[in-house]
Short mmCIF file of C-alpha atoms and ligand atoms in Angstrom, two decimals:
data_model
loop_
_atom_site.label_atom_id
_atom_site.label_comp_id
_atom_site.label_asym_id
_atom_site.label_seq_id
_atom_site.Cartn_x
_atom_site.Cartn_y
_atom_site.Cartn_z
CA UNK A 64 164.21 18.57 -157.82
CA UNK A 65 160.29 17.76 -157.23
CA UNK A 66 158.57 15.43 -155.18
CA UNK A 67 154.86 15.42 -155.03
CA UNK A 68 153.56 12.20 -152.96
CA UNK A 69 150.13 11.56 -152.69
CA UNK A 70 148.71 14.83 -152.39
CA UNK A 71 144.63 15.48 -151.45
CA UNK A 72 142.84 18.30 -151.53
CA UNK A 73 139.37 18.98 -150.62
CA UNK A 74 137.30 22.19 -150.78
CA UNK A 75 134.53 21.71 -148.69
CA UNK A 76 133.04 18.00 -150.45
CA UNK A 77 134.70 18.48 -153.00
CA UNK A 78 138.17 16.56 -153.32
CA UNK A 79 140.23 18.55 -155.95
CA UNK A 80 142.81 16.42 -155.56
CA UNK A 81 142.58 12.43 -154.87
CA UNK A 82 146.41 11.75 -154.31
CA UNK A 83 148.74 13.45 -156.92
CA UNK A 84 152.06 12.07 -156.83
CA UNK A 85 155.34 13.22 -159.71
CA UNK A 86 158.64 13.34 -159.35
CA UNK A 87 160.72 15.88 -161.58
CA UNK A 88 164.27 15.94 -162.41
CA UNK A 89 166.55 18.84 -162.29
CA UNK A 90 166.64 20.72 -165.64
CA UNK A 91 163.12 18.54 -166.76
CA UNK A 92 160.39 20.55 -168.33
CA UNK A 93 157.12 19.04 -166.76
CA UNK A 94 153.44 19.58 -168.43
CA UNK A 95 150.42 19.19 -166.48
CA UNK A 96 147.57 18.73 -169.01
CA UNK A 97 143.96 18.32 -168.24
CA UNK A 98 140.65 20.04 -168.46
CA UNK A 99 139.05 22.97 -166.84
CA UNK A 100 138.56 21.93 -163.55
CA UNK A 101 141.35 18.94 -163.18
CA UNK A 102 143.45 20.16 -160.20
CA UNK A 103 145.86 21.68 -162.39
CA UNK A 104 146.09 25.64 -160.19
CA UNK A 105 145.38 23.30 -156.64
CA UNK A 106 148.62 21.35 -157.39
CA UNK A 107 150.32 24.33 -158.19
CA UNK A 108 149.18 26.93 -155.70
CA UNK A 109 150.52 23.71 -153.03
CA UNK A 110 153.60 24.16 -154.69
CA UNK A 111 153.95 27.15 -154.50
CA UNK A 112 152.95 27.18 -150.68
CA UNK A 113 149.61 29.65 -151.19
CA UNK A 114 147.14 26.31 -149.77
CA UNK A 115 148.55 23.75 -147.71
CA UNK A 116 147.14 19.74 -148.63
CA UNK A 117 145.20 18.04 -146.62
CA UNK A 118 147.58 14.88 -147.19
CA UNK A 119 150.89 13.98 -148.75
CA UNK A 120 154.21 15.59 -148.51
CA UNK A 121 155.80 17.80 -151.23
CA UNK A 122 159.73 18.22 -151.43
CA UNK A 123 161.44 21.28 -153.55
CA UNK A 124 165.50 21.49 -153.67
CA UNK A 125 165.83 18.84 -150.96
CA UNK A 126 163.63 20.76 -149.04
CA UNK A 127 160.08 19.76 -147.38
CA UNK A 128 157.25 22.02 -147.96
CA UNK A 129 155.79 21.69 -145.15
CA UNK A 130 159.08 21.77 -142.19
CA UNK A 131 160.77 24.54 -144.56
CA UNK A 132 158.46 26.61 -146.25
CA UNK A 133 160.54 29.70 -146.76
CA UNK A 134 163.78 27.80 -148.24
CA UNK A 135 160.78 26.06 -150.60
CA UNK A 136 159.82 29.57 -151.55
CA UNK A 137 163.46 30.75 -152.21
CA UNK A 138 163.37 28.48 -154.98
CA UNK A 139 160.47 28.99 -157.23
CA UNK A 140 159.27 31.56 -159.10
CA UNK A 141 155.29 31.37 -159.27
CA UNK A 142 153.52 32.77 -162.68
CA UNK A 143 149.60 32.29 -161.40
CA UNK A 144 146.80 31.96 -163.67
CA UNK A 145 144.78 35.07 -162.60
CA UNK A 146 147.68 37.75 -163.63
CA UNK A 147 148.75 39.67 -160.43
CA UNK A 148 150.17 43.30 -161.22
CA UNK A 149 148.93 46.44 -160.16
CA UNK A 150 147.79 48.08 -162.68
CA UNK A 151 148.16 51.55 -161.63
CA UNK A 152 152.04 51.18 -161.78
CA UNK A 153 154.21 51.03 -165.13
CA UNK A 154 156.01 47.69 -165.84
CA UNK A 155 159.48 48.77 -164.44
CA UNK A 156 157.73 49.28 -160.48
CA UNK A 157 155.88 46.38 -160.49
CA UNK A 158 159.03 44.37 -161.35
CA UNK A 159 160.63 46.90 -158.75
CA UNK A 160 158.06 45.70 -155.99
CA UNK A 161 158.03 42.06 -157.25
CA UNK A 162 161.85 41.92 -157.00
CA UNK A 163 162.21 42.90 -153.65
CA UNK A 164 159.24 40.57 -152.37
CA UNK A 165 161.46 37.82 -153.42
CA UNK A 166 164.25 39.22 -152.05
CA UNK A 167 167.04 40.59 -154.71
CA UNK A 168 169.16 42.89 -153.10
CA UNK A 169 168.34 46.56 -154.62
CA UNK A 170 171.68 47.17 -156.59
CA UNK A 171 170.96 43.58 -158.39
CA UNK A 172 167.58 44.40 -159.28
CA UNK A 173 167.83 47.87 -161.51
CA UNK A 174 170.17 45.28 -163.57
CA UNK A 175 167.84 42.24 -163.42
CA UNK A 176 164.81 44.15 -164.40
CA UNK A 177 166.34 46.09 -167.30
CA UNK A 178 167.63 42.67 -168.83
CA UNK A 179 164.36 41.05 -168.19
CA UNK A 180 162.52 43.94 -170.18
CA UNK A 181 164.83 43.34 -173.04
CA UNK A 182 164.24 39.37 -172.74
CA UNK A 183 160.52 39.90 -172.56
CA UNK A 184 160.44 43.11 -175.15
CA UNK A 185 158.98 45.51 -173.02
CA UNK A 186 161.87 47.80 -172.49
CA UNK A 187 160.67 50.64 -174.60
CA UNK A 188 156.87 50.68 -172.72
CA UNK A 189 158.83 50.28 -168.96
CA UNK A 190 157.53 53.48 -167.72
CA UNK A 191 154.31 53.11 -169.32
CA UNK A 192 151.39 51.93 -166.82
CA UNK A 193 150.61 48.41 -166.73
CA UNK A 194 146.28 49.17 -167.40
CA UNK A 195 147.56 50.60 -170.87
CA UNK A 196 149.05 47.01 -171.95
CA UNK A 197 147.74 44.18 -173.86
CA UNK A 198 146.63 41.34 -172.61
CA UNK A 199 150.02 39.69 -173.81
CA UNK A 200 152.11 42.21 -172.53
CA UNK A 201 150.74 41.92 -169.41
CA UNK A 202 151.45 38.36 -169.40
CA UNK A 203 155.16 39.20 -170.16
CA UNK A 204 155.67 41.21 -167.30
CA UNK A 205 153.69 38.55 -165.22
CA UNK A 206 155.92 36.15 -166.11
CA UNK A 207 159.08 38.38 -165.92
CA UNK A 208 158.51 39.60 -162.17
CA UNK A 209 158.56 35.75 -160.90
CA UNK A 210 162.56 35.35 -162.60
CA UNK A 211 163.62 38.02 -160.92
CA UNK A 212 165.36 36.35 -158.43
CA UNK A 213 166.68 33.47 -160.88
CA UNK A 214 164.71 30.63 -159.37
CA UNK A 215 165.79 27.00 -159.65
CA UNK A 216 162.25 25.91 -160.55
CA UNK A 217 159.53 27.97 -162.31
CA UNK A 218 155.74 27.14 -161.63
CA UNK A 219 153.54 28.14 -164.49
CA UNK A 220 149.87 28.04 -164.29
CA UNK A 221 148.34 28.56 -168.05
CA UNK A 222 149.95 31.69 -168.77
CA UNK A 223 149.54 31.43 -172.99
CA UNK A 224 145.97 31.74 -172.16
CA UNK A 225 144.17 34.25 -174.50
CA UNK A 226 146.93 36.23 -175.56
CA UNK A 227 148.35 37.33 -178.55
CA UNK A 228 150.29 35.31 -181.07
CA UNK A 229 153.11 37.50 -181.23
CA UNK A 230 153.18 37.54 -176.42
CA UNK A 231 152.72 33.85 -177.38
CA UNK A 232 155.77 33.30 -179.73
CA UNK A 233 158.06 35.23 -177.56
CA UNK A 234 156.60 33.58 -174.26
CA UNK A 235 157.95 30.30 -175.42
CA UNK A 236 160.97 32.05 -177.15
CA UNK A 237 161.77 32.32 -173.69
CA UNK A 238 160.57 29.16 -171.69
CA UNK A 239 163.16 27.38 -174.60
CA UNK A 240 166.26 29.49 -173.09
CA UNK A 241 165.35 29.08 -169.86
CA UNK A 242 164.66 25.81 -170.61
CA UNK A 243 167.66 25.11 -172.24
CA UNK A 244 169.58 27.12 -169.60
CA UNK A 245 168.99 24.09 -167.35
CA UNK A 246 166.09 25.76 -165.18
CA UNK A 247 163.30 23.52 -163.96
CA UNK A 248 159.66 23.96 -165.62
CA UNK A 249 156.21 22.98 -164.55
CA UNK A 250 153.75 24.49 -166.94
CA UNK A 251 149.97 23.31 -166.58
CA UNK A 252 147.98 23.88 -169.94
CA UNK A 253 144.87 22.69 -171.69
CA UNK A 254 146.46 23.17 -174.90
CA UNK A 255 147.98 19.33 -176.35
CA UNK A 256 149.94 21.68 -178.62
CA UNK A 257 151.87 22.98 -176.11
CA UNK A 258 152.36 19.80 -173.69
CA UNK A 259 154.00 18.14 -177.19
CA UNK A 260 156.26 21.24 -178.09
CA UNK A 261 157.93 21.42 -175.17
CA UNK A 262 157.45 19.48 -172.65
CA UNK A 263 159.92 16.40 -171.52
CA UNK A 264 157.36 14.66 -169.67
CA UNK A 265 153.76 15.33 -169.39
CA UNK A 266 151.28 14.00 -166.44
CA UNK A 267 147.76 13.84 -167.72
CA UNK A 268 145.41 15.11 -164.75
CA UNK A 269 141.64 14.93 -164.87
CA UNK A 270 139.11 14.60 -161.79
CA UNK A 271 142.17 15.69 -159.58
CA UNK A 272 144.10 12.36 -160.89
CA UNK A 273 147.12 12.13 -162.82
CA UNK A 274 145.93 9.25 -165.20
CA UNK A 275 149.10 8.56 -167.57
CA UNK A 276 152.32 9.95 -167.41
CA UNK A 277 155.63 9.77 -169.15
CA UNK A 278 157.36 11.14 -172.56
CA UNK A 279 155.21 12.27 -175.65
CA UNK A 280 156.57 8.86 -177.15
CA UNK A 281 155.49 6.74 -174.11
CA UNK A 282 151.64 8.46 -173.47
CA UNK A 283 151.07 7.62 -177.43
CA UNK A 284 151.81 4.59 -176.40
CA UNK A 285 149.29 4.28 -173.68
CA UNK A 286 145.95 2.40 -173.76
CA UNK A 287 146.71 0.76 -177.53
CA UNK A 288 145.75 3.47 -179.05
CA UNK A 289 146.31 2.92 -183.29
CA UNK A 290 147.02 5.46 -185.82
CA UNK A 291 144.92 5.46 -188.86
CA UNK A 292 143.88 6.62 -192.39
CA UNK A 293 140.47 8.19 -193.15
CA UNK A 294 139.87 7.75 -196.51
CA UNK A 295 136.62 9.61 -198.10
CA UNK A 296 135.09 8.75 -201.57
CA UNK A 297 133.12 10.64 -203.86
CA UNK A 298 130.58 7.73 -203.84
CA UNK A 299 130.13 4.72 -201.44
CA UNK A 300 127.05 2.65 -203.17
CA UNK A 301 126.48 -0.36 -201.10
CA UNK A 302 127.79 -2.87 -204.07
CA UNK A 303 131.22 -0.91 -204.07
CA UNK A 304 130.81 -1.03 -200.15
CA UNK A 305 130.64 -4.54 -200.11
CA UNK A 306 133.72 -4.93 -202.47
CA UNK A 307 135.61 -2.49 -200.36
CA UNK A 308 134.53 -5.46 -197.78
CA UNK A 309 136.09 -8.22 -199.34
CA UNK A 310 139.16 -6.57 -201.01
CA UNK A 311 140.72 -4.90 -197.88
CA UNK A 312 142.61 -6.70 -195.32
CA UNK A 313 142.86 -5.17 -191.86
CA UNK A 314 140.88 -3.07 -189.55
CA UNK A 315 138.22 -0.81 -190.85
CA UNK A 316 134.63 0.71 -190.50
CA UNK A 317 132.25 2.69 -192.41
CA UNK A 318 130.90 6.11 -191.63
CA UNK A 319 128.42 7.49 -194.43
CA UNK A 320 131.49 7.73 -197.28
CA UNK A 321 134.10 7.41 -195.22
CA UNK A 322 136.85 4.31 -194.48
CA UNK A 323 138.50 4.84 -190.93
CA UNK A 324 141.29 1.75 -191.44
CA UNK A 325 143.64 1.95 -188.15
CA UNK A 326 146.92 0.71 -187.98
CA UNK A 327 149.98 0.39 -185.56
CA UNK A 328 151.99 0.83 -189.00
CA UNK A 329 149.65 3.36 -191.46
CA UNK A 330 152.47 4.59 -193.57
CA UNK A 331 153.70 0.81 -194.57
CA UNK A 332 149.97 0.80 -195.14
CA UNK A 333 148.82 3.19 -197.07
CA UNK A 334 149.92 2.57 -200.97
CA UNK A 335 148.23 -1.12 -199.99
CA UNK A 336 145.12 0.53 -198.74
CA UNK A 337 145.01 2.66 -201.54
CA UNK A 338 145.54 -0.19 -204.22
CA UNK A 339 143.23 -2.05 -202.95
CA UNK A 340 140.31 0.92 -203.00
CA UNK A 341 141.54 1.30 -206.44
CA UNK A 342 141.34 -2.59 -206.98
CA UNK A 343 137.37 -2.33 -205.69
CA UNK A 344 136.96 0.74 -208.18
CA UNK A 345 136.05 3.26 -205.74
CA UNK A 346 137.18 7.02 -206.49
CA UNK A 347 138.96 8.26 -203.60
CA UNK A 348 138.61 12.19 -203.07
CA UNK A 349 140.29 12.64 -199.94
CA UNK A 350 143.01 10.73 -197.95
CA UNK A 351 143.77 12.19 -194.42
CA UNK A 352 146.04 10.69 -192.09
CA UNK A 353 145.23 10.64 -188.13
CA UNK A 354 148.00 10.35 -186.37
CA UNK A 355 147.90 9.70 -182.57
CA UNK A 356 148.14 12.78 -180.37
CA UNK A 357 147.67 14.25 -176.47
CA UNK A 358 143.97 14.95 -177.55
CA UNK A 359 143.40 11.22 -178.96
CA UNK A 360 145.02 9.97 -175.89
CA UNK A 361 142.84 11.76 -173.46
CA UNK A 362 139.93 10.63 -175.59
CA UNK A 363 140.84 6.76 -175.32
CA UNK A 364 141.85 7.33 -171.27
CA UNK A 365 138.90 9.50 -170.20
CA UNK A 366 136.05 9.07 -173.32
CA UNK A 367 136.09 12.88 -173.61
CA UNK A 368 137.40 15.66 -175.17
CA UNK A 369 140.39 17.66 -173.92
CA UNK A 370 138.85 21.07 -174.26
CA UNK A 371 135.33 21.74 -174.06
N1 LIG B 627 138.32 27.82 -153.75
C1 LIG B 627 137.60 26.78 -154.17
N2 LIG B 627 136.45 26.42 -153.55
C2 LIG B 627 135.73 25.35 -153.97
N3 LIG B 627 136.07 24.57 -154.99
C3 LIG B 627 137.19 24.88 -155.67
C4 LIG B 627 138.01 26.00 -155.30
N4 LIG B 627 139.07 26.04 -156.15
C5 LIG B 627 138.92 25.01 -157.01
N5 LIG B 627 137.78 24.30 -156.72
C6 LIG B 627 137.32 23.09 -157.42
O1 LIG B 627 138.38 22.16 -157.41
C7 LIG B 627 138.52 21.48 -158.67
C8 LIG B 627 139.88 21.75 -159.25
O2 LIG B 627 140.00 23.11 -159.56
P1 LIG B 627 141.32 23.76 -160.16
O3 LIG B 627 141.12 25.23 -160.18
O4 LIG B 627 142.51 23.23 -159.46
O5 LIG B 627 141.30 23.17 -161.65
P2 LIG B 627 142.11 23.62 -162.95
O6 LIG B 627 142.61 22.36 -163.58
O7 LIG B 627 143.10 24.65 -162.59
O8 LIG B 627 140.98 24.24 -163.89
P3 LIG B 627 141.05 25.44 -164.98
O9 LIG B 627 141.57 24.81 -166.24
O10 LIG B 627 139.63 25.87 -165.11
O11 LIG B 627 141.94 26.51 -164.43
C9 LIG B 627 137.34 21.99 -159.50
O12 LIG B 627 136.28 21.10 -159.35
C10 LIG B 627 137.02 23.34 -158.89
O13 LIG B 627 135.67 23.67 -159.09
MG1 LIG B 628 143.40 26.53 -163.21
#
């Protein structure tokens, strides 16, 4: 449904983008994680036709970007990150003017809209102006002008961004229909939680690079990353220290009174790890298990921390 091949960007000296390529399948829910400043909004305002490349070659529905632009177009629906409404109009016009910038015949839209107000929960502020909604509820309606014209593929650029929990819940309340409805998702984020709740393939980008790709399963996978048990004790004198020492077997270290022991198998290991802290006499106070995640991945791949 998606091609991106090799795409570069610069601004001025700076190179946003240093050859992005992904391919998506029809239906596929695609996350594009990465930190502020990745290339996450350049690769999708390309998409989405508002800034052309400098290199590589985008196709959308069969279609090339760049030789057929406006059939590209026809099939996306764009939610930016900077939320674009005017804010002088109540919900139901600027779904009025959105619809008929993408084209849905008028008779189609007065339907369209009202269902999409229901979908999004908005129906009972529609007339209300948009400058009088929440954050989150301008969000919704963000979101709600670019389906509009039922697009094959929908381009979203952060849009859970400090909002509500209750615009949040319904947000992806609706991204799982659509999802599930067969449409086509890209949905950039800085958030790991979100890349592992819905995504079916996630492309890590940092420095304008995708770095790792593939399923949740396959990235914790990447770069032989172990789980692995932090275990803290309520003293660590250096004689019980040096009995922890000899009784364990595996791979551990010390950090003031805590044992990090990593693992590619932690639970087989724990009631052995914890038998043989008993064994040593030590008095265990806390056991906490650290599984691998998005965040622990982008740690191992990049030596920093996903959000900042
Ligand atoms: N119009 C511009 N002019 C100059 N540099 C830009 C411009 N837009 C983006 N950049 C730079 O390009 C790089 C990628 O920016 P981009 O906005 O695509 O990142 P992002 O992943 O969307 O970040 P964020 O999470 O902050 O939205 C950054 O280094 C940014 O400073
Ligand atoms: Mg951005």
């Amino acid at each position: 449904m998606i091609k991106a091949d090799n795409l570069i960007k610069d601004y001025g000296t700076v190179r946003a983008l240093q050859g992005i390529s992904f391919e998506i399948k029809d239906g596929e829910f695609y996350g594009l994680l990465g930190p502020n400043g990745a290339g996450k909004t350049t690769t999708i305002s390309i998409l989405s036709t508002i800034i052309a490349p400098d290199q590589g070659s985008v196709q959308i529905a069969g279609y090339d970007l760049k030789k057929d632009p406006e059939q590209c177009k026809r099939s996306i629906g764009v939610v930016p990150q900077e939320i674009a409404l005017y804010n002088k109009l109540s919900a139901y016009d600027n779904l009025l003017f959105w619809g008929s910038l993408y084209g849905v015949a008028p008779a189609t839209l007065k339907t369209r809209i009202d269902e999409i107000l229901t979908l999004f929960g908005l129906s009972d502020r529609k007339n209300d102006r948009v400058d009088t909604y929440s954050g989150g509820m301008k969000r919704r309606i963000n979101i709600a002008s670019a389906l509009l014209h039922r697009p094959k593929v929908l381009l979203m650029d952060e849009p859970t961004v400090g909002i509500d929990p209750q615009s949040r819940n319904l947000i992806f309340e609706v991204l799982e229909k659509l999802h599930k409805e067969g449409m086509t998702i890209i949905y950039t984020t800085h958030y790991m939680e979100e890349a592992e709740r819905f995504c079916d393939r996630i492309g890590i980008i940092d420095k304008g690079a995708i770095i790792a790709q593939g399923t949740l399963a396959e990235l914790q996978n990447t770069g032989g990353i172990k789980e692995s048990i932090a275990v803290t004790f309520n003293e660590l004198k250096d004689d019980l220290k040096a009995k922890l020492n000899s009784t364990i077997s595996g791979e551990f270290t010390f950090t003031d009174n805590i044992l990090t022991y990593s693992s590619a198998h932690v639970k087989n290991d724990l009631s052995k790890l914890i038998i043989q802290c008993n064994e040593a006499g030590a008095d265990i106070s806390h056991i906490e298990i650290q599984k691998v995640n998005l965040e622990t991945v982008f740690l191992a791949l990049t030596g920093k921390q996903l959000r900042d």
